[in-house]
Amino acid sequence: MRMTDVPASSRPTLAAVIVAAGKGLRADQPLPKQFANWRGKPVLRHAADSLKAAGVSRLCVVIPEGAGDLVEEMLAGLEQVVLVTGGASRQDSVREGLEALEGASPDLVLIHDAARPDCPAEVVDRLVSALASSPAAIPVLPVVDSMIETDGTLLRAKADRDALRRVQTPQAFRFADILAAHRAWQGPSDAGDDAQVAQAAGLEVSLVDGDERLHKLTFAEDFRDNLGQGCTMIRVGTGYDVHRLAAGEELWLCGVLVEHDKGLSGHSDADVALHAVVDAVLGAAGEGDIGQHFPPSDPKWKGAPSSRFVEHAVSLAAAKGLTVGNVDLTLICEAPKIGPYRDRMKVQLAGLLGVHIDSVNIKATTTERLGFTGRKEGIAAQAVATLVANQ
Ligand code: MG
């Protein structure tokens, strides 16, 4: 039977401490990993939502100094949540969280890592069931790989895989017992986990089946698969550019010389189409804009073919492990007609981007003779580009 299926009046009250005070710097994320976005919302919010859905009433979240406003925003709308500033070690942080729950005196408490976003309700049910006959219960998984002992460099001995288990959180305890155990803890400040604190206090710790969905987000790769398992991370960028039409200039669009009575004037070869594409690629790569990389004030770029800008933007993306997915470009002008050049432009652009021609789309529109494009004073271009993370 599920916690959530038992009538509230006969259910033991279940609270949880979520430990979110760690810096989490390993994951190469701009925020500590427990606050980083993962599959559409902060990792911590996932963890809080899944515990609530599994039947936890009161939540105490232990946070780093100064993170109060940030976390309040992340957890907006959740009821019965208290925030506590963490201590110097995980151990201290958990004790602070338990102390903060003492007033509510829950029967049972889960102690959980914020970096485990998905907590299946079945695991919570198994833990709570185990607490009927044991003061402490933890989820564990078998070890699949063979295990060894080492001094860090050399193999010392084969370890007995059958005697080993991987330990996950949430770990579950009768509240009064674990609070007393933490208060009595005399060991090192990094006990590792709360099961060890419980065991040191003489509490028997039961094992229940863990779940691979409790995976702890640890490394940058864990965040790359940001859309869901088996999905590829896609980044989107947009670009927009305008250049003035002037007599006596050549008209380059997408690296193709177009016959017209006027050409585009400006920086480099003024290829407005490629400039929009460059900005879209830079945007998707998180690399600023074309002006930062190729400043108009730098004489080096005067008259330069814009193809070089595209190649540079693509190489910046590649350095981040990103390749172009597709580009959709719209040229906005009254004249010249784009149709006769469209296929050549697509070939040219696909070549510069290193993609199949099907991954490039070029559209053209007028503005019904309105505005500067309608008066044939200039040509505008806008582009959308996607970048795909290399697997
Ligand atoms: Mg430009």
Coordinates of C-alpha atoms and ligand atoms in Angstrom, one line a residue:
M1 CA 0.0 0.0 0.0
R2 CA 1.2 3.5 -0.8
M3 CA 1.7 6.2 1.8
T4 CA -0.6 8.4 -0.2
D5 CA -3.4 5.7 -0.2
V6 CA -3.5 5.5 3.6
P7 CA -6.1 7.8 5.2
A8 CA -4.3 10.8 6.6
S9 CA -5.6 10.3 10.1
S10 CA -3.9 6.8 10.4
R11 CA -0.7 7.7 8.6
P12 CA 2.5 8.3 10.5
T13 CA 3.5 11.9 9.9
L14 CA 6.4 12.0 7.4
A15 CA 8.7 14.9 7.1
A16 CA 11.9 15.3 5.1
V17 CA 15.2 17.1 5.3
I18 CA 16.7 18.0 1.9
V19 CA 20.3 18.7 2.1
A20 CA 21.0 21.4 -0.5
A21 CA 23.9 23.2 1.2
G22 CA 26.7 21.8 -0.8
K23 CA 28.6 23.8 -3.4
G24 CA 28.4 21.1 -6.0
L25 CA 31.2 22.6 -8.0
R26 CA 32.0 19.3 -9.8
A27 CA 29.1 19.6 -12.2
D28 CA 30.6 22.7 -14.1
Q29 CA 27.3 24.5 -13.8
P30 CA 26.9 28.3 -13.2
L31 CA 25.0 27.6 -10.0
P32 CA 25.6 24.9 -7.4
K33 CA 24.3 21.8 -9.1
Q34 CA 21.3 21.4 -6.8
F35 CA 20.0 24.8 -8.1
A36 CA 20.9 24.3 -11.7
N37 CA 18.2 23.7 -14.3
W38 CA 17.6 20.1 -15.3
R39 CA 14.7 19.0 -17.5
G40 CA 12.9 22.3 -17.2
K41 CA 13.2 23.2 -13.5
P42 CA 15.8 23.4 -10.8
V43 CA 17.2 20.1 -9.5
L44 CA 16.1 21.0 -6.0
R45 CA 12.5 21.7 -7.1
H46 CA 12.4 18.2 -8.7
A47 CA 13.5 16.7 -5.5
A48 CA 11.0 18.7 -3.4
D49 CA 8.1 17.9 -5.8
S50 CA 8.9 14.2 -5.8
L51 CA 9.0 14.0 -2.0
K52 CA 5.8 15.9 -1.7
A53 CA 4.2 13.6 -4.3
A54 CA 5.4 10.6 -2.3
G55 CA 3.5 11.7 0.8
V56 CA 5.9 14.0 2.7
S57 CA 4.1 16.7 4.5
R58 CA 6.7 19.0 6.0
L59 CA 10.0 19.8 4.2
C60 CA 13.1 21.3 5.7
V61 CA 15.6 22.4 3.0
V62 CA 19.1 23.1 4.2
I63 CA 20.7 25.8 2.0
P64 CA 23.9 27.6 1.7
E65 CA 24.4 31.0 3.4
G66 CA 22.7 33.7 1.3
A67 CA 20.7 31.4 -1.0
G68 CA 17.3 32.2 0.8
D69 CA 15.8 34.4 -1.9
L70 CA 16.9 32.1 -4.7
V71 CA 15.5 29.0 -3.0
E72 CA 12.2 30.6 -2.0
E73 CA 11.6 31.5 -5.6
M74 CA 12.5 27.9 -6.7
L75 CA 10.1 26.4 -4.2
A76 CA 7.3 28.9 -4.6
G77 CA 3.8 27.4 -4.2
L78 CA 4.9 24.4 -2.1
E79 CA 3.4 24.3 1.4
Q80 CA 5.0 23.5 4.7
V81 CA 8.5 24.3 3.6
V82 CA 11.1 25.7 6.0
L83 CA 14.6 26.9 5.0
V84 CA 17.6 26.5 7.3
T85 CA 21.1 27.7 6.7
G86 CA 23.6 24.8 6.6
G87 CA 26.5 24.2 8.9
A88 CA 30.2 23.6 8.2
S89 CA 29.8 20.0 7.2
R90 CA 27.0 17.8 5.8
Q91 CA 26.7 16.4 9.3
D92 CA 26.1 19.8 10.8
S93 CA 23.6 20.6 8.0
V94 CA 21.5 17.5 8.6
R95 CA 21.4 18.2 12.3
E96 CA 20.3 21.8 11.7
G97 CA 17.5 20.5 9.5
L98 CA 16.4 18.0 12.1
E99 CA 16.4 20.6 14.8
A100 CA 14.2 22.8 12.7
L101 CA 11.7 20.0 12.4
E102 CA 11.6 19.2 16.1
G103 CA 8.7 21.6 16.8
A104 CA 6.5 19.8 14.3
S105 CA 7.5 16.5 15.9
P106 CA 6.9 14.2 12.9
D107 CA 6.8 10.5 13.4
L108 CA 9.2 9.7 10.6
V109 CA 11.8 11.7 8.6
L110 CA 13.5 11.2 5.3
I111 CA 17.0 12.6 4.8
H112 CA 17.6 13.3 1.1
D113 CA 20.3 14.8 -1.2
A114 CA 19.0 17.7 -3.3
A115 CA 21.1 16.4 -6.2
R116 CA 18.8 13.4 -6.7
P117 CA 15.9 15.0 -8.6
D118 CA 13.7 11.9 -9.1
C119 CA 12.5 10.1 -6.0
P120 CA 10.0 7.4 -7.0
A121 CA 7.1 7.1 -4.5
E122 CA 7.6 3.3 -4.4
V123 CA 11.0 3.8 -2.7
V124 CA 9.4 6.0 -0.1
D125 CA 6.7 3.4 0.5
R126 CA 9.3 0.7 0.9
L127 CA 11.2 2.8 3.4
V128 CA 8.2 3.8 5.4
S129 CA 7.1 0.1 5.5
A130 CA 10.5 -0.9 6.8
L131 CA 10.3 1.7 9.6
A132 CA 7.3 -0.2 11.1
S133 CA 9.8 -2.8 12.4
S134 CA 13.1 -0.9 12.3
P135 CA 14.2 2.5 13.5
A136 CA 16.2 3.2 10.2
A137 CA 16.0 2.1 6.6
I138 CA 18.1 2.9 3.6
P139 CA 17.7 2.2 -0.2
V140 CA 20.5 0.2 -1.7
L141 CA 21.3 -1.3 -5.1
P142 CA 23.5 -4.2 -6.0
V143 CA 26.9 -3.7 -7.5
V144 CA 27.0 -4.8 -11.1
D145 CA 30.7 -4.1 -12.0
S146 CA 33.4 -6.2 -10.5
M147 CA 35.0 -4.4 -7.6
I148 CA 38.7 -4.2 -6.5
E149 CA 40.7 -2.7 -3.7
T150 CA 43.5 -0.3 -4.7
D151 CA 46.0 2.1 -3.2
G152 CA 44.9 4.5 -5.9
T153 CA 47.4 3.3 -8.5
L154 CA 47.7 -0.4 -8.3
L155 CA 45.3 -3.3 -7.9
R156 CA 45.6 -4.7 -4.4
A157 CA 42.8 -7.2 -4.1
K158 CA 39.5 -8.3 -5.6
A159 CA 36.7 -7.0 -3.5
D160 CA 33.7 -9.2 -2.8
R161 CA 31.0 -7.7 -4.9
D162 CA 28.2 -9.8 -3.3
A163 CA 28.9 -8.2 0.1
L164 CA 28.8 -4.7 -1.3
R165 CA 25.8 -2.4 -2.0
R166 CA 25.5 1.1 -3.5
V167 CA 23.8 3.4 -0.9
Q168 CA 21.2 6.0 -2.1
T169 CA 19.1 8.6 -0.4
P170 CA 16.4 9.3 0.9
Q171 CA 17.4 7.5 4.1
A172 CA 14.5 7.0 6.5
F173 CA 14.4 7.1 10.2
R174 CA 12.1 7.4 13.2
F175 CA 12.4 11.1 13.8
A176 CA 13.2 11.1 17.6
D177 CA 15.8 8.4 17.1
I178 CA 17.8 10.1 14.4
L179 CA 17.6 13.5 16.1
A180 CA 19.0 11.9 19.2
A181 CA 21.7 10.1 17.2
H182 CA 22.8 13.3 15.5
R183 CA 23.0 15.1 18.8
A184 CA 25.0 12.3 20.3
W185 CA 27.4 11.9 17.3
Q186 CA 31.0 12.2 18.4
G187 CA 32.6 11.0 15.2
P188 CA 34.3 12.9 12.4
S189 CA 32.3 15.8 10.8
D190 CA 32.0 13.9 7.6
A191 CA 30.3 10.7 8.7
G192 CA 29.3 10.1 5.1
D193 CA 25.7 9.4 5.6
D194 CA 23.0 9.3 8.2
A195 CA 22.8 5.6 8.3
Q196 CA 26.3 5.6 9.8
V197 CA 25.2 8.1 12.4
A198 CA 22.2 5.9 13.2
Q199 CA 24.4 2.8 13.4
A200 CA 26.9 4.6 15.7
A201 CA 24.0 5.3 18.1
G202 CA 23.1 1.6 18.2
L203 CA 20.1 1.8 15.8
E204 CA 19.6 -1.1 13.5
V205 CA 19.5 -0.1 9.8
S206 CA 17.3 -2.0 7.4
L207 CA 18.0 -2.2 3.7
V208 CA 15.3 -1.8 1.1
D209 CA 15.6 -1.9 -2.7
G210 CA 16.8 1.3 -4.2
D211 CA 16.0 2.5 -7.7
E212 CA 18.2 3.7 -10.6
R213 CA 15.9 6.7 -11.0
L214 CA 17.4 8.0 -7.7
H215 CA 20.6 8.7 -9.7
K216 CA 22.6 11.6 -8.2
L217 CA 23.5 14.3 -10.6
T218 CA 27.2 14.7 -10.2
F219 CA 29.1 15.5 -13.4
A220 CA 28.6 18.0 -16.2
E221 CA 27.5 15.1 -18.5
D222 CA 24.6 14.5 -16.2
F223 CA 23.3 17.9 -17.2
R224 CA 24.0 17.6 -20.9
D225 CA 21.1 15.2 -21.3
N226 CA 18.8 18.0 -20.4
L227 CA 15.7 17.1 -22.3
G228 CA 15.1 13.6 -21.2
Q229 CA 16.8 10.2 -21.6
G230 CA 17.7 9.4 -25.1
C231 CA 17.1 13.0 -26.2
T232 CA 19.8 15.3 -27.5
M233 CA 20.4 18.7 -26.0
I234 CA 19.4 21.4 -28.5
R235 CA 20.3 25.1 -28.2
V236 CA 18.6 27.8 -30.2
G237 CA 19.9 31.2 -31.3
T238 CA 18.4 34.0 -33.3
G239 CA 20.1 36.6 -35.5
Y240 CA 18.9 39.8 -37.1
D241 CA 20.8 42.3 -39.4
V242 CA 20.2 45.2 -41.7
H243 CA 22.4 46.8 -44.3
R244 CA 21.9 49.8 -46.5
L245 CA 21.5 49.5 -50.3
A246 CA 23.8 51.8 -52.2
A247 CA 24.8 52.4 -55.8
G248 CA 28.2 51.2 -56.8
E249 CA 28.4 48.3 -54.3
E250 CA 28.3 44.6 -54.9
L251 CA 25.3 42.7 -53.6
W252 CA 26.4 39.5 -51.7
L253 CA 23.7 37.4 -50.1
C254 CA 24.6 34.0 -48.5
G255 CA 28.0 34.2 -50.1
V256 CA 26.4 34.5 -53.6
L257 CA 26.9 37.5 -55.8
V258 CA 23.5 38.8 -56.8
E259 CA 22.8 40.9 -59.9
H260 CA 21.2 44.1 -58.9
D261 CA 21.4 47.8 -59.6
K262 CA 22.6 48.5 -56.0
G263 CA 24.6 46.6 -53.5
L264 CA 24.9 46.5 -49.7
S265 CA 27.2 48.8 -48.0
G266 CA 28.8 48.4 -44.6
H267 CA 31.3 46.3 -42.6
S268 CA 33.1 43.6 -44.5
D269 CA 31.2 42.5 -47.7
A270 CA 28.0 43.5 -45.9
D271 CA 26.4 40.1 -46.6
V272 CA 23.4 40.7 -44.4
A273 CA 22.2 37.1 -44.7
L274 CA 25.4 35.6 -43.4
H275 CA 25.6 38.2 -40.6
A276 CA 22.2 37.1 -39.4
V277 CA 23.3 33.5 -39.5
V278 CA 26.5 34.3 -37.7
D279 CA 24.5 35.9 -34.9
A280 CA 22.1 33.0 -34.7
V281 CA 25.0 30.5 -34.4
L282 CA 26.8 32.7 -31.8
G283 CA 23.5 33.1 -29.9
A284 CA 22.9 29.4 -29.7
A285 CA 26.5 28.8 -28.6
G286 CA 26.2 31.5 -25.9
E287 CA 29.1 33.4 -27.6
G288 CA 27.8 37.0 -27.7
D289 CA 27.4 38.7 -31.1
I290 CA 29.1 39.4 -34.4
G291 CA 30.3 42.8 -33.3
Q292 CA 32.2 41.4 -30.3
H293 CA 34.1 38.9 -32.5
F294 CA 34.6 41.1 -35.6
P295 CA 34.4 44.7 -34.5
P296 CA 33.7 47.1 -37.4
S297 CA 36.4 49.4 -36.0
D298 CA 39.0 46.7 -36.7
P299 CA 40.5 47.3 -40.2
K300 CA 41.3 43.6 -40.5
W301 CA 37.7 42.9 -41.4
K302 CA 37.2 45.6 -43.9
G303 CA 36.0 44.0 -47.1
A304 CA 36.4 40.6 -45.6
P305 CA 34.2 37.8 -47.0
S306 CA 31.5 37.1 -44.4
S307 CA 32.1 33.4 -45.0
R308 CA 35.0 33.7 -42.6
F309 CA 32.7 35.0 -39.9
V310 CA 30.4 32.0 -40.3
E311 CA 33.3 29.6 -40.2
H312 CA 34.6 31.2 -37.0
A313 CA 31.2 31.0 -35.3
V314 CA 30.9 27.3 -36.3
S315 CA 34.4 26.7 -34.9
L316 CA 33.5 28.4 -31.6
A317 CA 30.4 26.2 -31.3
A318 CA 32.5 23.1 -32.1
A319 CA 34.9 24.0 -29.3
K320 CA 31.9 23.7 -27.0
G321 CA 31.0 20.3 -28.4
L322 CA 28.1 21.8 -30.5
T323 CA 27.4 21.3 -34.2
V324 CA 24.8 23.1 -36.3
G325 CA 21.5 21.3 -36.4
N326 CA 19.6 23.5 -38.9
V327 CA 19.3 27.1 -39.9
D328 CA 16.2 28.9 -41.1
L329 CA 16.9 32.3 -42.7
T330 CA 14.4 35.0 -43.9
L331 CA 15.5 37.7 -46.3
I332 CA 13.3 40.8 -46.1
C333 CA 13.5 43.0 -49.2
E334 CA 11.4 44.5 -52.0
A335 CA 14.1 43.7 -54.6
P336 CA 16.0 41.8 -55.9
K337 CA 14.0 38.6 -56.4
I338 CA 15.6 35.9 -54.2
G339 CA 14.0 32.9 -56.0
P340 CA 16.5 32.6 -58.8
Y341 CA 19.4 32.5 -56.4
R342 CA 17.8 30.4 -53.6
D343 CA 19.3 27.1 -54.5
R344 CA 22.8 28.4 -54.9
M345 CA 22.5 30.3 -51.6
K346 CA 21.4 27.1 -49.9
V347 CA 24.4 25.1 -51.2
Q348 CA 26.8 27.9 -50.2
L349 CA 25.3 28.2 -46.7
A350 CA 25.1 24.5 -46.1
G351 CA 28.8 24.2 -47.1
L352 CA 29.9 27.0 -44.7
L353 CA 27.9 25.5 -41.9
G354 CA 29.0 21.9 -42.6
V355 CA 25.5 20.6 -42.8
H356 CA 23.3 18.8 -45.4
I357 CA 21.5 21.1 -47.7
D358 CA 18.2 19.9 -46.2
S359 CA 19.3 21.5 -42.9
V360 CA 19.3 24.9 -44.4
N361 CA 16.1 26.8 -45.3
I362 CA 16.0 30.2 -47.0
K363 CA 12.8 32.2 -47.2
A364 CA 12.2 35.7 -48.7
T365 CA 9.4 38.2 -48.0
T366 CA 8.6 41.8 -48.8
T367 CA 7.1 44.3 -46.4
E368 CA 4.4 45.4 -48.7
R369 CA 6.4 48.5 -49.7
L370 CA 6.3 49.6 -46.1
G371 CA 9.3 50.8 -44.1
F372 CA 13.0 51.0 -45.2
T373 CA 12.9 47.6 -46.9
G374 CA 9.7 48.6 -48.7
R375 CA 11.3 51.8 -50.0
K376 CA 14.3 49.6 -51.1
E377 CA 16.7 51.5 -48.9
G378 CA 18.1 48.4 -47.3
I379 CA 17.8 44.7 -46.9
A380 CA 17.1 42.9 -43.6
A381 CA 17.7 39.3 -42.6
Q382 CA 16.7 37.2 -39.7
A383 CA 17.9 33.7 -38.8
V384 CA 17.2 31.0 -36.4
A385 CA 19.9 28.4 -35.8
T386 CA 19.9 25.2 -33.6
L387 CA 23.1 23.7 -32.2
V388 CA 23.1 20.1 -31.2
A389 CA 25.4 18.7 -28.5
N390 CA 27.8 16.1 -29.8
Q391 CA 27.1 12.7 -28.2
Ligands
MG1 MG 26.0 43.3 -40.6

